[in-house]
Amino acid sequence: MGRRRKKRTNSWFTGICLILLLPVFITTLMQRMQLENLIYGKDGVQGVFTTADSEKNMEGEIRQHLENRKSLLAEQTETTDDGRKEEDDAVEIKILQIVAQEIGVDKPPETIKAQCVIARTNLYDAMQAGTKEPEKMTPERQQELWGENYDKNYQKLKSCVEATAGEVLLYDGTYIYAAYHAISSGRTRNMSELYEDADMPYLVMSECHADTTAEGYLSVFYYEKEEFLEKCRAAYPDAELTDPGQIEIKSRDAAEYVTKINVAGETYDGEQFRHALELPSACFSITEMDGHVRIVAKGMGHGFGLSQNTAEELAKEGYDYREILEYFYKGAVIGQAGNL
């Protein structure tokens, strides 16, 4: 009888221990699975990302920008004060729509103001050159995206646009190439390292330590060997690719972005390869392991100019939008678009 009672007691004790330990076991298992996904990228890209990087043909844009700098508009259209005001008002409405497209409305006001100056600079530069203007978010899309917060969000953007009215970034009396991106590799890039003749001394390296801990900073892609080769063949149909070892990174810039990569004997620039394989940035590494190929990319976007994530952190530290712009565009000054 005593033995039965003792045996029953041990059974209850064992059951209670299993119940108590089960959550710990599940938590440990989940953490391990998350760690494996981070290291091996079994689920592909980590999450869906939105990048401010719209420079699909950066080299072409840079060449066009340099051509634009050679001469400002020689003829100025004479308008009445009322006519000029209507024109300026129309441009400022465009600025609001562009900024709505380029940055989250949840960002600090000083960060949004900095983006307003960037958007206005790029818009006036495009208007002057007769080239494609920055993309805008329509009022209908704003309403759809913001829903019941439409009025509040619209007023927030409107106040930021008004606070920077007419302000643009200039260098040597002309509009700068106001590049920006979502998250850097940990520092922004020096344009002269990619294009020696770019003549953009305001696009130089800036430290962005906050970016390395930002959500979306690290993206991991994990491919079967043949799957990777097929993706590369689709991007480079003339290349006779039979092995991942035929793809070799040849050079990087000081911010660790790939500048040159060899694909089956042909050399391409890192930005071209990055877009061909749909990577979030050109700061990437390729590793072959156990019949698989892993690509690890850092940051989101091309890495030039303003990092929106670091701009947000600077705003939280008390920087105003002028100080934020000065941090990223060395030597550029803020001026009025109408004075050019």
PDB file of N, CA and C in Angstrom, residues 179-238:
ATOM      1  N   ALA A 179      21.159  62.676 -53.028  1.00  0.00           N
ATOM      2  CA  ALA A 179      20.938  61.241 -52.850  1.00  0.00           C
ATOM      3  C   ALA A 179      20.552  60.945 -51.402  1.00  0.00           C
ATOM      4  N   TYR A 180      19.750  59.918 -51.216  1.00  0.00           N
ATOM      5  CA  TYR A 180      19.366  59.470 -49.875  1.00  0.00           C
ATOM      6  C   TYR A 180      19.011  57.993 -49.947  1.00  0.00           C
ATOM      7  N   HIS A 181      18.951  57.358 -48.798  1.00  0.00           N
ATOM      8  CA  HIS A 181      18.622  55.941 -48.730  1.00  0.00           C
ATOM      9  C   HIS A 181      18.030  55.629 -47.371  1.00  0.00           C
ATOM     10  N   ALA A 182      17.560  54.412 -47.185  1.00  0.00           N
ATOM     11  CA  ALA A 182      16.876  54.051 -45.937  1.00  0.00           C
ATOM     12  C   ALA A 182      17.848  53.780 -44.794  1.00  0.00           C
ATOM     13  N   ILE A 183      18.795  52.863 -45.021  1.00  0.00           N
ATOM     14  CA  ILE A 183      19.730  52.439 -43.973  1.00  0.00           C
ATOM     15  C   ILE A 183      21.088  52.195 -44.630  1.00  0.00           C
ATOM     16  N   SER A 184      22.154  52.710 -44.030  1.00  0.00           N
ATOM     17  CA  SER A 184      23.494  52.500 -44.585  1.00  0.00           C
ATOM     18  C   SER A 184      24.103  51.213 -44.028  1.00  0.00           C
ATOM     19  N   SER A 185      25.297  50.917 -44.475  1.00  0.00           N
ATOM     20  CA  SER A 185      26.013  49.739 -43.977  1.00  0.00           C
ATOM     21  C   SER A 185      26.632  50.000 -42.607  1.00  0.00           C
ATOM     22  N   GLY A 186      26.472  51.208 -42.104  1.00  0.00           N
ATOM     23  CA  GLY A 186      27.126  51.645 -40.871  1.00  0.00           C
ATOM     24  C   GLY A 186      27.878  52.944 -41.106  1.00  0.00           C
ATOM     25  N   ARG A 187      28.005  53.302 -42.380  1.00  0.00           N
ATOM     26  CA  ARG A 187      28.587  54.581 -42.806  1.00  0.00           C
ATOM     27  C   ARG A 187      28.144  54.840 -44.241  1.00  0.00           C
ATOM     28  N   THR A 188      28.008  56.093 -44.600  1.00  0.00           N
ATOM     29  CA  THR A 188      27.619  56.405 -45.973  1.00  0.00           C
ATOM     30  C   THR A 188      28.846  56.381 -46.875  1.00  0.00           C
ATOM     31  N   ARG A 189      28.598  56.432 -48.179  1.00  0.00           N
ATOM     32  CA  ARG A 189      29.663  56.217 -49.154  1.00  0.00           C
ATOM     33  C   ARG A 189      30.206  57.534 -49.725  1.00  0.00           C
ATOM     34  N   ASN A 190      31.429  57.433 -50.209  1.00  0.00           N
ATOM     35  CA  ASN A 190      32.081  58.546 -50.899  1.00  0.00           C
ATOM     36  C   ASN A 190      31.856  58.356 -52.399  1.00  0.00           C
ATOM     37  N   MET A 191      31.137  59.294 -53.023  1.00  0.00           N
ATOM     38  CA  MET A 191      30.786  59.134 -54.433  1.00  0.00           C
ATOM     39  C   MET A 191      32.009  59.012 -55.336  1.00  0.00           C
ATOM     40  N   SER A 192      33.091  59.690 -55.004  1.00  0.00           N
ATOM     41  CA  SER A 192      34.279  59.666 -55.861  1.00  0.00           C
ATOM     42  C   SER A 192      34.915  58.281 -55.927  1.00  0.00           C
ATOM     43  N   GLU A 193      34.610  57.411 -54.940  1.00  0.00           N
ATOM     44  CA  GLU A 193      35.152  56.052 -54.982  1.00  0.00           C
ATOM     45  C   GLU A 193      34.450  55.204 -56.030  1.00  0.00           C
ATOM     46  N   LEU A 194      33.202  55.554 -56.353  1.00  0.00           N
ATOM     47  CA  LEU A 194      32.466  54.805 -57.360  1.00  0.00           C
ATOM     48  C   LEU A 194      32.629  55.433 -58.741  1.00  0.00           C
ATOM     49  N   TYR A 195      32.507  56.770 -58.787  1.00  0.00           N
ATOM     50  CA  TYR A 195      32.678  57.507 -60.043  1.00  0.00           C
ATOM     51  C   TYR A 195      33.689  58.624 -59.818  1.00  0.00           C
ATOM     52  N   GLU A 196      34.895  58.425 -60.288  1.00  0.00           N
ATOM     53  CA  GLU A 196      35.981  59.355 -60.010  1.00  0.00           C
ATOM     54  C   GLU A 196      35.714  60.754 -60.550  1.00  0.00           C
ATOM     55  N   ASP A 197      34.988  60.841 -61.667  1.00  0.00           N
ATOM     56  CA  ASP A 197      34.750  62.143 -62.279  1.00  0.00           C
ATOM     57  C   ASP A 197      33.399  62.738 -61.899  1.00  0.00           C
ATOM     58  N   ALA A 198      32.779  62.219 -60.862  1.00  0.00           N
ATOM     59  CA  ALA A 198      31.437  62.677 -60.495  1.00  0.00           C
ATOM     60  C   ALA A 198      31.421  64.127 -60.024  1.00  0.00           C
ATOM     61  N   ASP A 199      32.516  64.622 -59.441  1.00  0.00           N
ATOM     62  CA  ASP A 199      32.601  65.990 -58.939  1.00  0.00           C
ATOM     63  C   ASP A 199      31.452  66.314 -57.991  1.00  0.00           C
ATOM     64  N   MET A 200      31.286  65.465 -56.987  1.00  0.00           N
ATOM     65  CA  MET A 200      30.265  65.669 -55.964  1.00  0.00           C
ATOM     66  C   MET A 200      30.926  65.599 -54.588  1.00  0.00           C
ATOM     67  N   PRO A 201      31.725  66.594 -54.257  1.00  0.00           N
ATOM     68  CA  PRO A 201      32.485  66.550 -53.001  1.00  0.00           C
ATOM     69  C   PRO A 201      31.621  66.597 -51.754  1.00  0.00           C
ATOM     70  N   TYR A 202      30.344  66.886 -51.913  1.00  0.00           N
ATOM     71  CA  TYR A 202      29.441  66.917 -50.759  1.00  0.00           C
ATOM     72  C   TYR A 202      28.942  65.520 -50.393  1.00  0.00           C
ATOM     73  N   LEU A 203      29.141  64.539 -51.287  1.00  0.00           N
ATOM     74  CA  LEU A 203      28.743  63.157 -50.985  1.00  0.00           C
ATOM     75  C   LEU A 203      29.974  62.379 -50.528  1.00  0.00           C
ATOM     76  N   VAL A 204      30.254  62.476 -49.243  1.00  0.00           N
ATOM     77  CA  VAL A 204      31.415  61.808 -48.656  1.00  0.00           C
ATOM     78  C   VAL A 204      30.953  60.943 -47.491  1.00  0.00           C
ATOM     79  N   MET A 205      31.880  60.225 -46.917  1.00  0.00           N
ATOM     80  CA  MET A 205      31.539  59.276 -45.858  1.00  0.00           C
ATOM     81  C   MET A 205      31.092  59.975 -44.567  1.00  0.00           C
ATOM     82  N   SER A 206      30.016  59.468 -44.011  1.00  0.00           N
ATOM     83  CA  SER A 206      29.534  59.914 -42.698  1.00  0.00           C
ATOM     84  C   SER A 206      29.261  58.678 -41.856  1.00  0.00           C
ATOM     85  N   GLU A 207      29.680  58.705 -40.610  1.00  0.00           N
ATOM     86  CA  GLU A 207      29.465  57.572 -39.723  1.00  0.00           C
ATOM     87  C   GLU A 207      27.987  57.466 -39.346  1.00  0.00           C
ATOM     88  N   CYS A 208      27.466  56.247 -39.384  1.00  0.00           N
ATOM     89  CA  CYS A 208      26.055  56.002 -39.065  1.00  0.00           C
ATOM     90  C   CYS A 208      25.958  54.776 -38.160  1.00  0.00           C
ATOM     91  N   HIS A 209      26.484  54.880 -36.968  1.00  0.00           N
ATOM     92  CA  HIS A 209      26.528  53.731 -36.062  1.00  0.00           C
ATOM     93  C   HIS A 209      25.133  53.199 -35.738  1.00  0.00           C
ATOM     94  N   ALA A 210      24.148  54.098 -35.677  1.00  0.00           N
ATOM     95  CA  ALA A 210      22.792  53.677 -35.323  1.00  0.00           C
ATOM     96  C   ALA A 210      22.202  52.736 -36.358  1.00  0.00           C
ATOM     97  N   ASP A 211      22.693  52.796 -37.593  1.00  0.00           N
ATOM     98  CA  ASP A 211      22.120  51.952 -38.645  1.00  0.00           C
ATOM     99  C   ASP A 211      22.368  50.474 -38.402  1.00  0.00           C
ATOM    100  N   THR A 212      23.465  50.140 -37.741  1.00  0.00           N
ATOM    101  CA  THR A 212      23.830  48.730 -37.563  1.00  0.00           C
ATOM    102  C   THR A 212      22.884  47.985 -36.619  1.00  0.00           C
ATOM    103  N   THR A 213      22.061  48.711 -35.893  1.00  0.00           N
ATOM    104  CA  THR A 213      21.085  48.072 -35.005  1.00  0.00           C
ATOM    105  C   THR A 213      19.659  48.332 -35.466  1.00  0.00           C
ATOM    106  N   ALA A 214      19.513  48.889 -36.663  1.00  0.00           N
ATOM    107  CA  ALA A 214      18.178  49.218 -37.176  1.00  0.00           C
ATOM    108  C   ALA A 214      17.459  47.960 -37.655  1.00  0.00           C
ATOM    109  N   GLU A 215      16.144  47.964 -37.542  1.00  0.00           N
ATOM    110  CA  GLU A 215      15.347  46.865 -38.075  1.00  0.00           C
ATOM    111  C   GLU A 215      15.502  46.831 -39.598  1.00  0.00           C
ATOM    112  N   GLY A 216      15.836  45.688 -40.136  1.00  0.00           N
ATOM    113  CA  GLY A 216      16.034  45.571 -41.570  1.00  0.00           C
ATOM    114  C   GLY A 216      17.457  45.789 -42.016  1.00  0.00           C
ATOM    115  N   TYR A 217      18.365  46.048 -41.073  1.00  0.00           N
ATOM    116  CA  TYR A 217      19.764  46.283 -41.433  1.00  0.00           C
ATOM    117  C   TYR A 217      20.389  45.067 -42.114  1.00  0.00           C
ATOM    118  N   LEU A 218      20.085  43.880 -41.599  1.00  0.00           N
ATOM    119  CA  LEU A 218      20.692  42.654 -42.110  1.00  0.00           C
ATOM    120  C   LEU A 218      19.655  41.824 -42.868  1.00  0.00           C
ATOM    121  N   SER A 219      19.994  41.463 -44.108  1.00  0.00           N
ATOM    122  CA  SER A 219      19.128  40.601 -44.917  1.00  0.00           C
ATOM    123  C   SER A 219      19.923  39.377 -45.346  1.00  0.00           C
ATOM    124  N   VAL A 220      19.337  38.196 -45.187  1.00  0.00           N
ATOM    125  CA  VAL A 220      20.020  36.954 -45.524  1.00  0.00           C
ATOM    126  C   VAL A 220      19.231  36.210 -46.594  1.00  0.00           C
ATOM    127  N   PHE A 221      19.908  35.837 -47.679  1.00  0.00           N
ATOM    128  CA  PHE A 221      19.312  35.061 -48.758  1.00  0.00           C
ATOM    129  C   PHE A 221      20.003  33.694 -48.785  1.00  0.00           C
ATOM    130  N   TYR A 222      19.214  32.641 -48.910  1.00  0.00           N
ATOM    131  CA  TYR A 222      19.767  31.291 -48.876  1.00  0.00           C
ATOM    132  C   TYR A 222      19.229  30.522 -50.069  1.00  0.00           C
ATOM    133  N   TYR A 223      20.112  30.120 -50.970  1.00  0.00           N
ATOM    134  CA  TYR A 223      19.701  29.465 -52.212  1.00  0.00           C
ATOM    135  C   TYR A 223      20.272  28.056 -52.317  1.00  0.00           C
ATOM    136  N   GLU A 224      19.530  27.198 -53.008  1.00  0.00           N
ATOM    137  CA  GLU A 224      20.123  25.981 -53.515  1.00  0.00           C
ATOM    138  C   GLU A 224      21.120  26.390 -54.593  1.00  0.00           C
ATOM    139  N   LYS A 225      22.179  25.632 -54.796  1.00  0.00           N
ATOM    140  CA  LYS A 225      23.232  25.994 -55.744  1.00  0.00           C
ATOM    141  C   LYS A 225      22.671  26.262 -57.140  1.00  0.00           C
ATOM    142  N   GLU A 226      21.858  25.364 -57.655  1.00  0.00           N
ATOM    143  CA  GLU A 226      21.322  25.524 -59.009  1.00  0.00           C
ATOM    144  C   GLU A 226      20.340  26.689 -59.084  1.00  0.00           C
ATOM    145  N   GLU A 227      19.600  26.896 -58.002  1.00  0.00           N
ATOM    146  CA  GLU A 227      18.670  28.018 -57.946  1.00  0.00           C
ATOM    147  C   GLU A 227      19.428  29.345 -58.072  1.00  0.00           C
ATOM    148  N   PHE A 228      20.547  29.434 -57.372  1.00  0.00           N
ATOM    149  CA  PHE A 228      21.376  30.645 -57.435  1.00  0.00           C
ATOM    150  C   PHE A 228      21.924  30.853 -58.844  1.00  0.00           C
ATOM    151  N   LEU A 229      22.423  29.791 -59.445  1.00  0.00           N
ATOM    152  CA  LEU A 229      22.982  29.898 -60.795  1.00  0.00           C
ATOM    153  C   LEU A 229      21.916  30.328 -61.802  1.00  0.00           C
ATOM    154  N   GLU A 230      20.704  29.801 -61.669  1.00  0.00           N
ATOM    155  CA  GLU A 230      19.626  30.173 -62.572  1.00  0.00           C
ATOM    156  C   GLU A 230      19.291  31.659 -62.436  1.00  0.00           C
ATOM    157  N   LYS A 231      19.308  32.157 -61.215  1.00  0.00           N
ATOM    158  CA  LYS A 231      19.021  33.575 -60.984  1.00  0.00           C
ATOM    159  C   LYS A 231      20.098  34.445 -61.634  1.00  0.00           C
ATOM    160  N   CYS A 232      21.343  34.010 -61.517  1.00  0.00           N
ATOM    161  CA  CYS A 232      22.455  34.753 -62.117  1.00  0.00           C
ATOM    162  C   CYS A 232      22.420  34.673 -63.640  1.00  0.00           C
ATOM    163  N   ARG A 233      22.064  33.516 -64.155  1.00  0.00           N
ATOM    164  CA  ARG A 233      21.978  33.362 -65.619  1.00  0.00           C
ATOM    165  C   ARG A 233      20.881  34.246 -66.193  1.00  0.00           C
ATOM    166  N   ALA A 234      19.781  34.386 -65.441  1.00  0.00           N
ATOM    167  CA  ALA A 234      18.688  35.252 -65.895  1.00  0.00           C
ATOM    168  C   ALA A 234      19.145  36.702 -65.950  1.00  0.00           C
ATOM    169  N   ALA A 235      20.007  37.083 -64.990  1.00  0.00           N
ATOM    170  CA  ALA A 235      20.516  38.458 -64.952  1.00  0.00           C
ATOM    171  C   ALA A 235      21.613  38.680 -65.982  1.00  0.00           C
ATOM    172  N   TYR A 236      22.399  37.632 -66.235  1.00  0.00           N
ATOM    173  CA  TYR A 236      23.523  37.720 -67.170  1.00  0.00           C
ATOM    174  C   TYR A 236      23.429  36.559 -68.164  1.00  0.00           C
ATOM    175  N   PRO A 237      22.505  36.653 -69.118  1.00  0.00           N
ATOM    176  CA  PRO A 237      22.255  35.532 -70.041  1.00  0.00           C
ATOM    177  C   PRO A 237      23.438  35.151 -70.922  1.00  0.00           C
ATOM    178  N   ASP A 238      24.361  36.085 -71.148  1.00  0.00           N
ATOM    179  CA  ASP A 238      25.510  35.783 -72.002  1.00  0.00           C
ATOM    180  C   ASP A 238      26.659  35.115 -71.240  1.00  0.00           C
TER     181      ASP A 238
END
